[in-house]
Amino acid sequence: MRLTADVVIIGAGSSGSVLAARLSEDPARKVLLVEAGDWPSDPDIADPLKWPALQGRDYDWAYRTVPQTFTAGRIHEWARGRIVGGSSCLHAMAHVRGHPDDFAAWAEAGGADWSYVALLPHFVRSERFSGPARAGRGTSGPLDVRLPGEDVSPVVRAYMEAGRSIGAPTLTDHNSGPLTGTALNSLTVRDGRRLSLADAYLTEDVRARSNLTILTSTVVEMLDIEGGRVSALRVAGPDGRAEIRAETIVLAAGAVATPLLLFRSGIGDPDVLERADIVPRVPNREVGRNLQDHLLALGNVYRAKRPVPPSRLQHSESLMYLNSQDVRRADGSPDIVLACVVAPSVAPGLEAPPYGSAYTLLFGVCHPTSRGRILPRGPSPSDAPIIDPQYLSTEYDRETFRAAFRMARRVGAQPALDEWRQVEALPGPEVETDQEVDAFIARCASTHHHPCGTCRMGADPDAVVAPDLSLNGVDNLCVVDASIIPRIPSGPINAAVVAIAEAWADRCARPA
Ligand SMILES: Cc1cc2nc3c(=O)[nH]c(=O)nc-3n(C[C@H](O)[C@H](O)[C@H](O)COP(=O)(O)OP(=O)(O)OC[C@H]3O[C@@H](n4cnc5c(N)ncnc54)[C@H](O)[C@@H]3O)c2cc1C
């Protein structure tokens, strides 16, 4: 079978859903969206409280890292959605644009179009914010962004008060200007249900467009390259193998699968490809490099004096972004983050107090400097990748993590939490020296689920994609997903991924 389109988008995750909806607004453009997974059918996906339980189900790619030297040799599980909606069907629904300064690094890499000011209209266009309308907030976009109210846990209220008592700024929310301070998490939910990017953008009306075709349960196995262009996509779907031809190919398979598909197609560092038994076709040495992720430590756990009521939102209801040198500072990009989970949240291998008897302060680093790598293990789509994030491999990351831990403990000890705190259960008061703290962090630092950067965007010749997101070395191939991020923003990255897709689609709509 052979299919044709003007544009084919690979992956119907956060970015792919936005791209398919926006690009098919032009009825003259024939758009084909190809997704390895199926439409969601598990009712648990819609329930915000069930998000931690979704990992490992059959719509999770369930990647694993290689053992990490600086996290006690542990292998880390990396959930990624294999479903229409992609990782936005599994994620924790926190909507954080990032600090405006975060995008200075993007602008430095790719020019002024990637500054916060240039991206702001795209954030605004995507959002439907439930809070007060004001400049810089979107109120009519497809993606509901809800600020919780009465349903916030009393433990979280006390934790926010504890933040105030150490001098941390209090914010109305994390997307109205400054990021540094404490705020309730804005959530991408509608009527109490998760709103994946597919729910938000691939609405019934959009799916009914005659110029949009969505192929599900169809894996793009590789791209054929001829004369510096992608001549065809080889796919495997429910009806067997097929070939797709298109003028423009947009890779939106996410920070793990996008570099892997490039590798399988012979695009990458020739040495890396040969080691994996893949014939090199287009040298592009940085594919798979520059891998970044946030770690969040699970966690500084407190046994409670009285039963902890279960969360009515998604367990982790507030983030506190701080400057570890000066908690009162409201300006500038934060360097550490704390989060309050209304449950015991502990890493595998550590003993958790029973549910309902404890709460947890998670802690992490906003701008890790460790850089890792994704490599192919072999030429087949079924070959598991080699994922090596090099977690905590820099002194900066280890030192800042220690500062984040000490800040969590400081917040946890505030009188505002006296009515809840019985005793620190983890790591326990005996853990005090830097060495002891480091050992605890190594055992409990876990992914915050934000891998990105593996197809770095930049104006320099070594960048994987150019500032217009076209792949260096192949004429009709672009990457538009979390892989293009040159430097990870301070917080969760889904909002930024959506803005990337909105910005790229907008540029396509403008006359050349
Ligand atoms: C458990 C978890 C919690 C998270 N929590 C948050 C949060 O609270 N807030 C936040 O901002 N971010 C969060 N994230 C991160 C966020 O969800 C991702 O950064 C974002 O969804 C990435 O979007 P993407 O488009 O790059 O990739 P994805 O959304 O992962 O989409 C990629 C799509 O491509 C498909 N695909 C891959 N390979 C192929 C192929 N060969 N052929 C066809 N299709 C293919 C995949 O099946 C998938 O649907 C979380 C993620 C996880 C997993």
XYZ file of C-alpha atoms and ligand atoms in Angstrom:
565
model
C 0.000 0.000 0.000
C 1.203 3.534 -0.704
C -0.221 6.714 0.912
C 0.509 10.318 0.030
C 0.099 13.669 1.781
C 1.474 17.192 1.707
C 2.648 16.893 5.297
C 3.079 13.764 7.357
C 3.441 14.141 11.116
C 5.078 11.269 12.982
C 3.652 10.907 16.506
C 0.311 12.116 17.896
C 1.638 13.181 21.285
C 1.680 16.668 22.782
C 3.336 18.338 19.814
C 1.882 16.057 17.102
C -1.697 16.733 18.250
C -1.151 20.500 18.090
C 0.553 20.263 14.696
C -2.141 18.075 13.121
C -4.905 20.424 14.244
C -3.159 23.632 13.258
C -1.732 22.452 9.918
C -5.078 21.009 8.803
C -6.785 24.387 9.373
C -5.765 25.080 5.766
C -8.174 22.908 3.746
C -5.747 22.934 0.815
C -3.108 21.096 2.839
C -3.428 17.321 3.033
C -2.171 16.225 6.460
C -1.449 12.688 7.605
C -0.826 11.973 11.299
C 0.806 8.618 12.076
C 0.762 7.263 15.636
C 2.245 4.025 16.976
C -0.416 3.704 19.672
C -4.191 3.568 19.632
C -6.963 5.925 20.774
C -7.269 5.919 24.590
C -9.733 3.355 25.934
C -8.581 2.997 29.568
C -10.982 5.071 31.744
C -8.216 5.585 34.334
C -6.434 7.977 31.958
C -9.110 10.617 32.474
C -8.918 10.451 36.280
C -6.284 12.953 37.473
C -5.691 10.960 40.664
C -4.764 7.801 38.765
C -1.793 9.233 36.859
C 0.945 7.440 38.836
C -0.824 4.096 38.225
C -0.798 4.440 34.420
C 2.920 3.805 34.091
C 3.787 0.355 32.798
C 0.400 -0.240 31.166
C 0.341 -1.358 27.537
C 0.221 2.219 26.215
C 3.546 3.085 27.912
C 6.740 2.621 25.890
C 8.296 1.864 29.310
C 11.884 2.776 28.507
C 14.702 2.109 30.973
C 17.981 3.934 31.455
C 21.316 2.219 31.845
C 22.551 2.025 35.480
C 23.442 5.490 36.713
C 26.741 5.855 38.549
C 25.661 8.842 40.658
C 22.280 7.437 41.672
C 23.658 4.351 43.405
C 23.853 2.385 40.152
C 20.073 2.437 39.756
C 18.204 1.908 36.487
C 15.468 4.529 36.043
C 12.083 3.719 34.498
C 11.059 6.243 31.838
C 7.354 6.304 31.051
C 6.385 7.681 27.605
C 2.911 7.529 26.090
C 2.326 5.174 23.179
C -1.183 6.380 22.495
C -3.025 9.200 20.743
C -2.141 12.112 23.036
C 1.309 10.639 23.735
C 2.891 11.451 27.066
C 0.131 13.991 27.784
C -2.080 10.934 28.491
C 0.296 9.867 31.278
C 1.580 13.121 32.618
C 0.835 14.795 35.937
C -1.049 17.703 34.294
C 1.017 20.531 35.842
C 1.105 23.467 33.444
C 4.223 25.603 33.863
C 5.512 27.759 31.030
C 8.935 28.304 32.609
C 10.782 31.449 33.590
C 11.184 34.054 30.820
C 14.968 33.859 31.366
C 14.869 30.138 30.500
C 14.146 31.100 26.925
C 17.133 33.435 26.746
C 19.199 30.268 26.231
C 16.863 29.278 23.385
C 17.200 32.710 21.783
C 20.953 32.480 22.171
C 20.867 29.145 20.357
C 18.350 29.962 17.644
C 17.711 33.715 17.511
C 15.057 36.122 18.735
C 12.138 33.975 17.470
C 12.821 31.642 20.396
C 12.813 34.298 23.129
C 10.010 34.317 25.719
C 8.597 37.475 24.167
C 8.374 35.792 20.761
C 6.884 32.595 22.218
C 4.378 34.398 24.445
C 1.636 34.683 21.764
C 1.933 30.932 21.210
C 1.549 30.130 24.896
C -1.441 32.485 24.950
C -2.967 30.977 21.809
C -2.837 27.469 23.276
C -4.362 28.253 26.685
C -7.837 28.648 28.150
C -7.018 29.879 31.658
C -9.706 29.640 34.344
C -8.242 32.443 36.462
C -8.664 36.183 36.050
C -8.178 37.404 32.452
C -5.148 39.631 32.145
C -2.501 40.526 29.615
C -0.325 37.571 28.724
C -2.946 34.960 29.679
C -4.841 32.956 27.087
C -8.545 32.517 27.762
C -9.855 31.094 24.485
C -7.316 28.478 23.396
C -7.956 24.718 23.153
C -6.051 23.738 26.330
C -7.881 24.302 29.612
C -5.523 25.497 32.339
C -7.311 25.404 35.666
C -6.188 26.993 38.889
C -7.499 24.819 41.785
C -9.596 26.381 44.556
C -11.583 24.805 47.371
C -10.351 21.324 46.493
C -6.754 21.996 47.651
C -5.481 19.779 50.480
C -5.139 21.424 53.917
C -1.610 19.929 54.110
C -0.691 21.818 50.932
C -2.149 25.032 52.370
C 0.064 24.570 55.442
C 3.106 23.837 53.241
C 2.477 27.039 51.269
C 2.224 28.942 54.538
C 5.546 27.355 55.565
C 7.046 28.711 52.338
C 5.721 32.167 53.178
C 7.200 31.947 56.665
C 10.734 31.463 55.328
C 10.253 34.485 53.081
C 9.496 32.777 49.744
C 7.348 34.973 47.502
C 3.738 33.865 47.101
C 2.369 33.905 43.554
C -1.190 33.733 42.239
C 0.025 31.076 39.798
C 3.215 30.092 37.965
C 2.294 31.464 34.545
C 1.486 35.093 35.171
C 4.977 36.526 35.169
C 7.598 35.583 37.743
C 8.133 31.898 38.433
C 10.140 32.190 41.620
C 7.867 31.622 44.590
C 5.073 29.353 45.768
C 1.857 28.751 43.865
C -0.816 26.138 43.456
C -0.261 24.048 40.363
C -2.238 25.109 37.316
C -3.643 21.901 35.880
C -4.678 20.880 32.373
C -8.017 19.408 33.425
C -11.592 20.043 32.261
C -14.627 19.190 34.402
C -12.398 17.211 36.737
C -10.939 15.092 33.919
C -7.450 15.024 32.389
C -7.293 16.973 29.161
C -4.610 15.412 26.971
C -3.325 17.420 24.041
C -5.339 15.095 21.792
C -8.507 15.840 23.796
C -7.777 19.554 23.482
C -6.744 19.776 19.824
C -7.967 16.665 17.987
C -11.611 17.424 18.681
C -14.452 15.804 16.779
C -14.615 18.807 14.434
C -10.909 18.596 13.691
C -11.014 14.838 13.155
C -13.893 15.311 10.716
C -11.782 17.477 8.385
C -11.527 15.807 4.988
C -7.878 16.917 4.628
C -6.765 15.221 7.881
C -6.126 11.483 8.119
C -5.063 9.860 11.379
C -3.429 6.441 11.207
C -3.222 4.733 14.600
C -1.399 1.568 15.717
C 1.085 2.346 12.965
C 4.806 2.509 13.667
C 7.103 4.493 11.395
C 10.003 2.085 11.122
C 12.367 4.180 9.059
C 12.762 7.014 6.586
C 14.199 6.344 3.139
C 16.671 9.060 2.141
C 17.458 9.773 -1.490
C 19.312 12.794 -2.842
C 19.304 14.565 0.528
C 15.510 14.227 0.923
C 13.160 11.801 2.606
C 11.680 9.935 -0.330
C 9.379 7.672 1.678
C 8.417 6.544 5.164
C 8.244 2.843 5.837
C 5.459 2.027 8.257
C 4.024 -1.100 9.876
C 0.348 -1.014 10.841
C -2.638 -3.283 11.431
C -2.794 -4.125 7.704
C 0.891 -4.895 7.391
C 3.664 -2.808 5.903
C 3.080 0.319 3.792
C 4.923 3.256 2.316
C 4.045 6.932 2.747
C 5.250 9.745 0.526
C 4.956 13.417 1.433
C 6.412 16.808 0.557
C 7.261 17.566 4.188
C 7.935 15.163 7.027
C 7.567 16.385 10.610
C 9.032 14.275 13.356
C 7.059 14.664 16.596
C 7.850 11.311 18.183
C 9.324 12.804 21.362
C 12.776 13.117 22.904
C 13.458 9.368 22.920
C 11.767 8.061 19.762
C 12.698 10.976 17.483
C 16.484 10.459 17.680
C 15.939 6.689 17.482
C 14.008 6.984 14.225
C 16.720 9.246 12.835
C 19.340 6.671 13.820
C 17.389 3.808 12.225
C 17.231 5.886 9.041
C 21.015 6.305 8.963
C 21.034 9.897 10.275
C 23.526 10.461 13.076
C 27.129 10.034 14.064
C 28.553 7.456 11.590
C 30.609 5.748 14.346
C 27.528 5.376 16.518
C 25.508 4.024 13.593
C 28.123 1.496 12.535
C 28.425 0.183 16.085
C 24.645 -0.477 15.963
C 24.810 -2.178 12.557
C 23.115 0.714 10.771
C 24.355 2.024 7.426
C 25.253 5.739 7.815
C 23.503 7.963 5.252
C 23.522 11.503 6.621
C 26.193 12.552 9.132
C 24.636 14.617 11.905
C 26.866 14.005 14.904
C 24.765 15.479 17.686
C 21.645 13.363 17.192
C 20.881 11.783 20.582
C 23.301 14.027 22.487
C 22.473 16.907 24.844
C 19.952 14.708 26.695
C 18.561 16.576 29.704
C 16.015 15.700 32.338
C 14.884 16.986 35.704
C 15.305 14.739 38.703
C 12.970 15.009 41.663
C 13.884 13.271 44.887
C 11.217 11.039 46.485
C 11.415 12.416 49.064
C 11.613 14.146 52.406
C 8.758 12.195 54.025
C 6.920 13.206 57.212
C 4.784 10.965 59.382
C 1.645 12.932 60.233
C 0.073 13.506 63.656
C -3.347 12.812 62.235
C -4.799 11.177 59.121
C -3.810 12.956 55.915
C -6.924 13.400 53.784
C -6.436 12.056 50.253
C -5.791 14.558 47.471
C -8.799 15.633 45.433
C -6.560 16.866 42.593
C -3.471 14.971 41.394
C -1.521 14.392 44.654
C 1.171 17.031 44.035
C -0.751 20.269 44.295
C 1.852 23.000 44.677
C 5.329 23.749 43.385
C 7.734 26.112 45.114
C 10.480 27.519 42.864
C 13.273 29.126 44.854
C 16.612 30.775 44.669
C 18.624 28.621 47.092
C 21.019 31.475 47.958
C 18.258 33.896 48.823
C 14.715 32.570 49.265
C 13.275 36.081 49.267
C 14.468 36.777 45.732
C 11.585 36.983 43.315
C 13.515 37.962 40.210
C 15.719 35.757 38.066
C 15.331 32.115 37.179
C 15.071 29.822 40.243
C 17.658 27.096 40.854
C 15.689 24.665 43.045
C 12.141 23.347 43.273
C 10.077 21.785 46.053
C 6.718 20.078 45.742
C 4.259 18.869 48.357
C 2.675 15.459 47.775
C -0.233 14.558 50.038
C 0.947 10.968 50.354
C 4.120 9.072 51.170
C 6.201 9.260 47.998
C 9.336 7.132 48.192
C 11.790 5.607 45.749
C 11.817 1.829 45.204
C 13.750 0.055 47.944
C 12.926 2.577 50.677
C 10.263 1.832 53.234
C 7.113 3.940 52.891
C 4.781 4.761 55.792
C 1.205 3.603 55.087
C -0.940 5.711 52.757
C -2.929 8.320 54.687
C -0.354 8.554 57.455
C 2.306 10.736 55.807
C 3.061 13.536 53.365
C 6.182 14.260 51.316
C 8.263 17.205 50.247
C 9.890 16.440 46.906
C 12.955 18.431 45.927
C 15.013 18.950 42.786
C 17.244 21.137 40.626
C 15.761 23.455 37.972
C 18.714 23.686 35.605
C 20.749 20.499 35.763
C 24.084 20.768 33.974
C 24.510 16.999 33.474
C 24.168 16.059 29.812
C 23.442 12.533 28.687
C 22.908 10.623 25.512
C 20.575 8.266 23.686
C 22.151 5.654 21.426
C 20.718 2.940 19.203
C 21.381 -0.643 20.225
C 20.526 -1.997 16.798
C 18.725 -1.286 13.505
C 15.287 -2.653 14.411
C 12.409 -0.668 15.968
C 12.246 -3.435 18.565
C 15.846 -2.858 19.721
C 15.632 -1.144 23.113
C 17.641 2.089 23.097
C 20.650 2.820 25.269
C 19.487 5.727 27.450
C 22.210 7.300 29.551
C 21.085 10.584 31.152
C 24.312 10.859 33.210
C 22.201 11.921 36.161
C 24.009 13.989 38.802
C 27.317 13.694 36.973
C 28.314 17.316 37.654
C 29.372 18.856 40.935
C 26.889 21.701 40.347
C 23.976 19.247 40.175
C 25.038 17.376 43.299
C 25.666 20.536 45.285
C 22.415 22.180 44.212
C 20.488 18.996 44.985
C 21.927 19.087 48.498
C 20.753 22.700 48.817
C 17.292 21.625 47.604
C 17.183 18.878 50.250
C 18.172 21.279 53.026
C 15.514 23.719 51.825
C 12.854 20.970 51.877
C 13.824 20.160 55.448
C 13.727 23.836 56.397
C 10.222 24.225 54.972
C 9.158 20.925 56.546
C 10.269 22.135 59.996
C 8.312 25.409 59.930
C 5.672 26.022 62.651
C 3.054 26.302 59.883
C 3.329 22.521 59.502
C 3.310 21.782 63.261
C -0.323 20.676 63.174
C 0.565 17.964 60.626
C 4.169 16.952 61.345
C 4.830 14.178 63.834
C 8.358 13.237 62.795
C 10.583 13.202 59.705
C 10.391 9.611 58.450
C 12.814 9.911 55.510
C 15.673 10.287 55.441
C 15.347 10.689 59.237
C 17.056 13.152 61.561
C 20.267 11.087 61.714
C 21.051 12.029 58.093
C 22.927 15.299 58.432
C 26.396 15.507 56.843
C 26.893 16.268 53.145
C 28.023 12.697 52.619
C 24.900 11.266 54.243
C 22.661 13.626 52.316
C 24.379 12.712 49.032
C 23.883 9.013 49.766
C 20.170 9.585 50.419
C 19.744 11.634 47.236
C 21.528 8.954 45.212
C 18.966 6.408 46.460
C 15.861 8.501 45.933
C 16.410 10.925 43.009
C 13.914 9.912 40.297
C 12.959 11.240 36.915
C 10.545 14.170 36.886
C 9.657 12.835 33.386
C 11.023 15.736 31.338
C 13.583 14.241 28.918
C 14.427 16.674 26.148
C 17.225 18.149 24.053
C 18.241 15.125 21.968
C 17.907 16.967 18.630
C 19.245 20.306 19.768
C 18.067 23.400 17.852
C 20.689 26.027 17.055
C 22.192 28.314 14.464
C 25.624 26.662 14.732
C 26.603 24.045 12.148
C 26.707 21.210 14.714
C 23.102 21.701 15.818
C 20.801 18.835 14.823
C 18.086 21.202 13.604
C 18.333 24.785 12.388
C 16.346 27.592 14.069
C 13.451 26.904 11.643
C 13.546 23.291 12.962
C 14.593 21.805 9.613
C 17.021 18.944 10.057
C 20.556 19.808 8.998
C 21.471 17.573 6.070
C 17.977 16.548 4.909
C 15.829 18.939 2.871
C 12.226 18.063 3.671
C 12.518 16.819 7.270
C 11.753 18.839 10.413
C 11.710 17.989 14.100
C 9.030 19.656 16.226
C 8.877 18.158 19.715
C 10.704 18.079 23.066
C 13.912 16.940 21.375
C 14.683 20.364 19.914
C 14.938 22.103 23.310
C 18.497 23.423 23.610
C 18.348 23.922 27.399
C 15.703 22.544 29.732
C 13.359 25.172 31.211
C 13.067 25.542 35.008
C 9.908 23.478 35.359
C 7.751 20.821 33.678
C 8.120 21.148 29.919
C 4.774 20.247 28.367
C 3.602 23.869 28.043
C 6.855 24.730 26.277
C 6.468 21.749 23.911
C 2.989 22.975 23.000
C 4.342 26.489 22.385
C 7.076 25.048 20.129
C 4.428 23.272 18.036
C 2.150 26.328 17.949
C 5.066 28.538 16.882
C 6.185 26.183 14.133
C 2.646 25.730 12.784
C 2.172 29.487 12.810
C 5.309 29.961 10.731
C 3.989 27.399 8.221
C 0.787 29.405 7.899
C 2.657 32.582 6.984
C 3.588 33.210 3.364
C 7.261 32.357 2.699
C 4.578 10.250 33.927
C 4.801 11.607 33.296
C 4.500 12.762 34.026
C 4.722 14.016 33.445
N 4.267 15.135 34.098
C 4.292 16.325 33.473
C 3.638 17.463 34.037
O 2.962 17.389 35.070
N 3.747 18.648 33.376
C 4.459 18.766 32.221
O 4.566 19.885 31.708
N 5.050 17.696 31.656
C 4.955 16.476 32.224
N 5.473 15.381 31.606
C 6.229 15.575 30.339
C 5.352 15.824 29.121
O 4.251 14.975 29.101
C 6.219 15.606 27.864
O 7.359 16.425 27.945
C 5.480 15.938 26.576
O 4.272 15.211 26.497
C 6.384 15.592 25.381
O 5.683 15.827 24.195
P 6.249 15.296 22.805
O 5.276 15.712 21.779
O 7.666 15.704 22.652
O 6.268 13.694 22.938
P 5.098 12.682 23.304
O 3.929 13.369 23.908
O 5.746 11.595 24.086
O 4.601 12.148 21.890
C 5.328 11.306 21.046
C 4.349 10.434 20.279
O 5.031 9.807 19.195
C 4.618 8.464 19.097
N 5.670 7.711 18.432
C 6.913 7.456 18.890
N 7.620 6.749 17.984
C 6.808 6.565 16.921
C 6.974 5.917 15.673
N 8.129 5.342 15.331
N 5.921 5.878 14.813
C 4.751 6.474 15.159
N 4.544 7.105 16.322
C 5.566 7.168 17.193
C 4.408 8.060 20.555
O 3.623 6.891 20.668
C 3.765 9.301 21.145
O 2.373 9.293 21.029
C 5.277 14.119 32.139
C 5.559 12.954 31.412
C 5.309 11.707 31.969
C 5.583 10.477 31.152
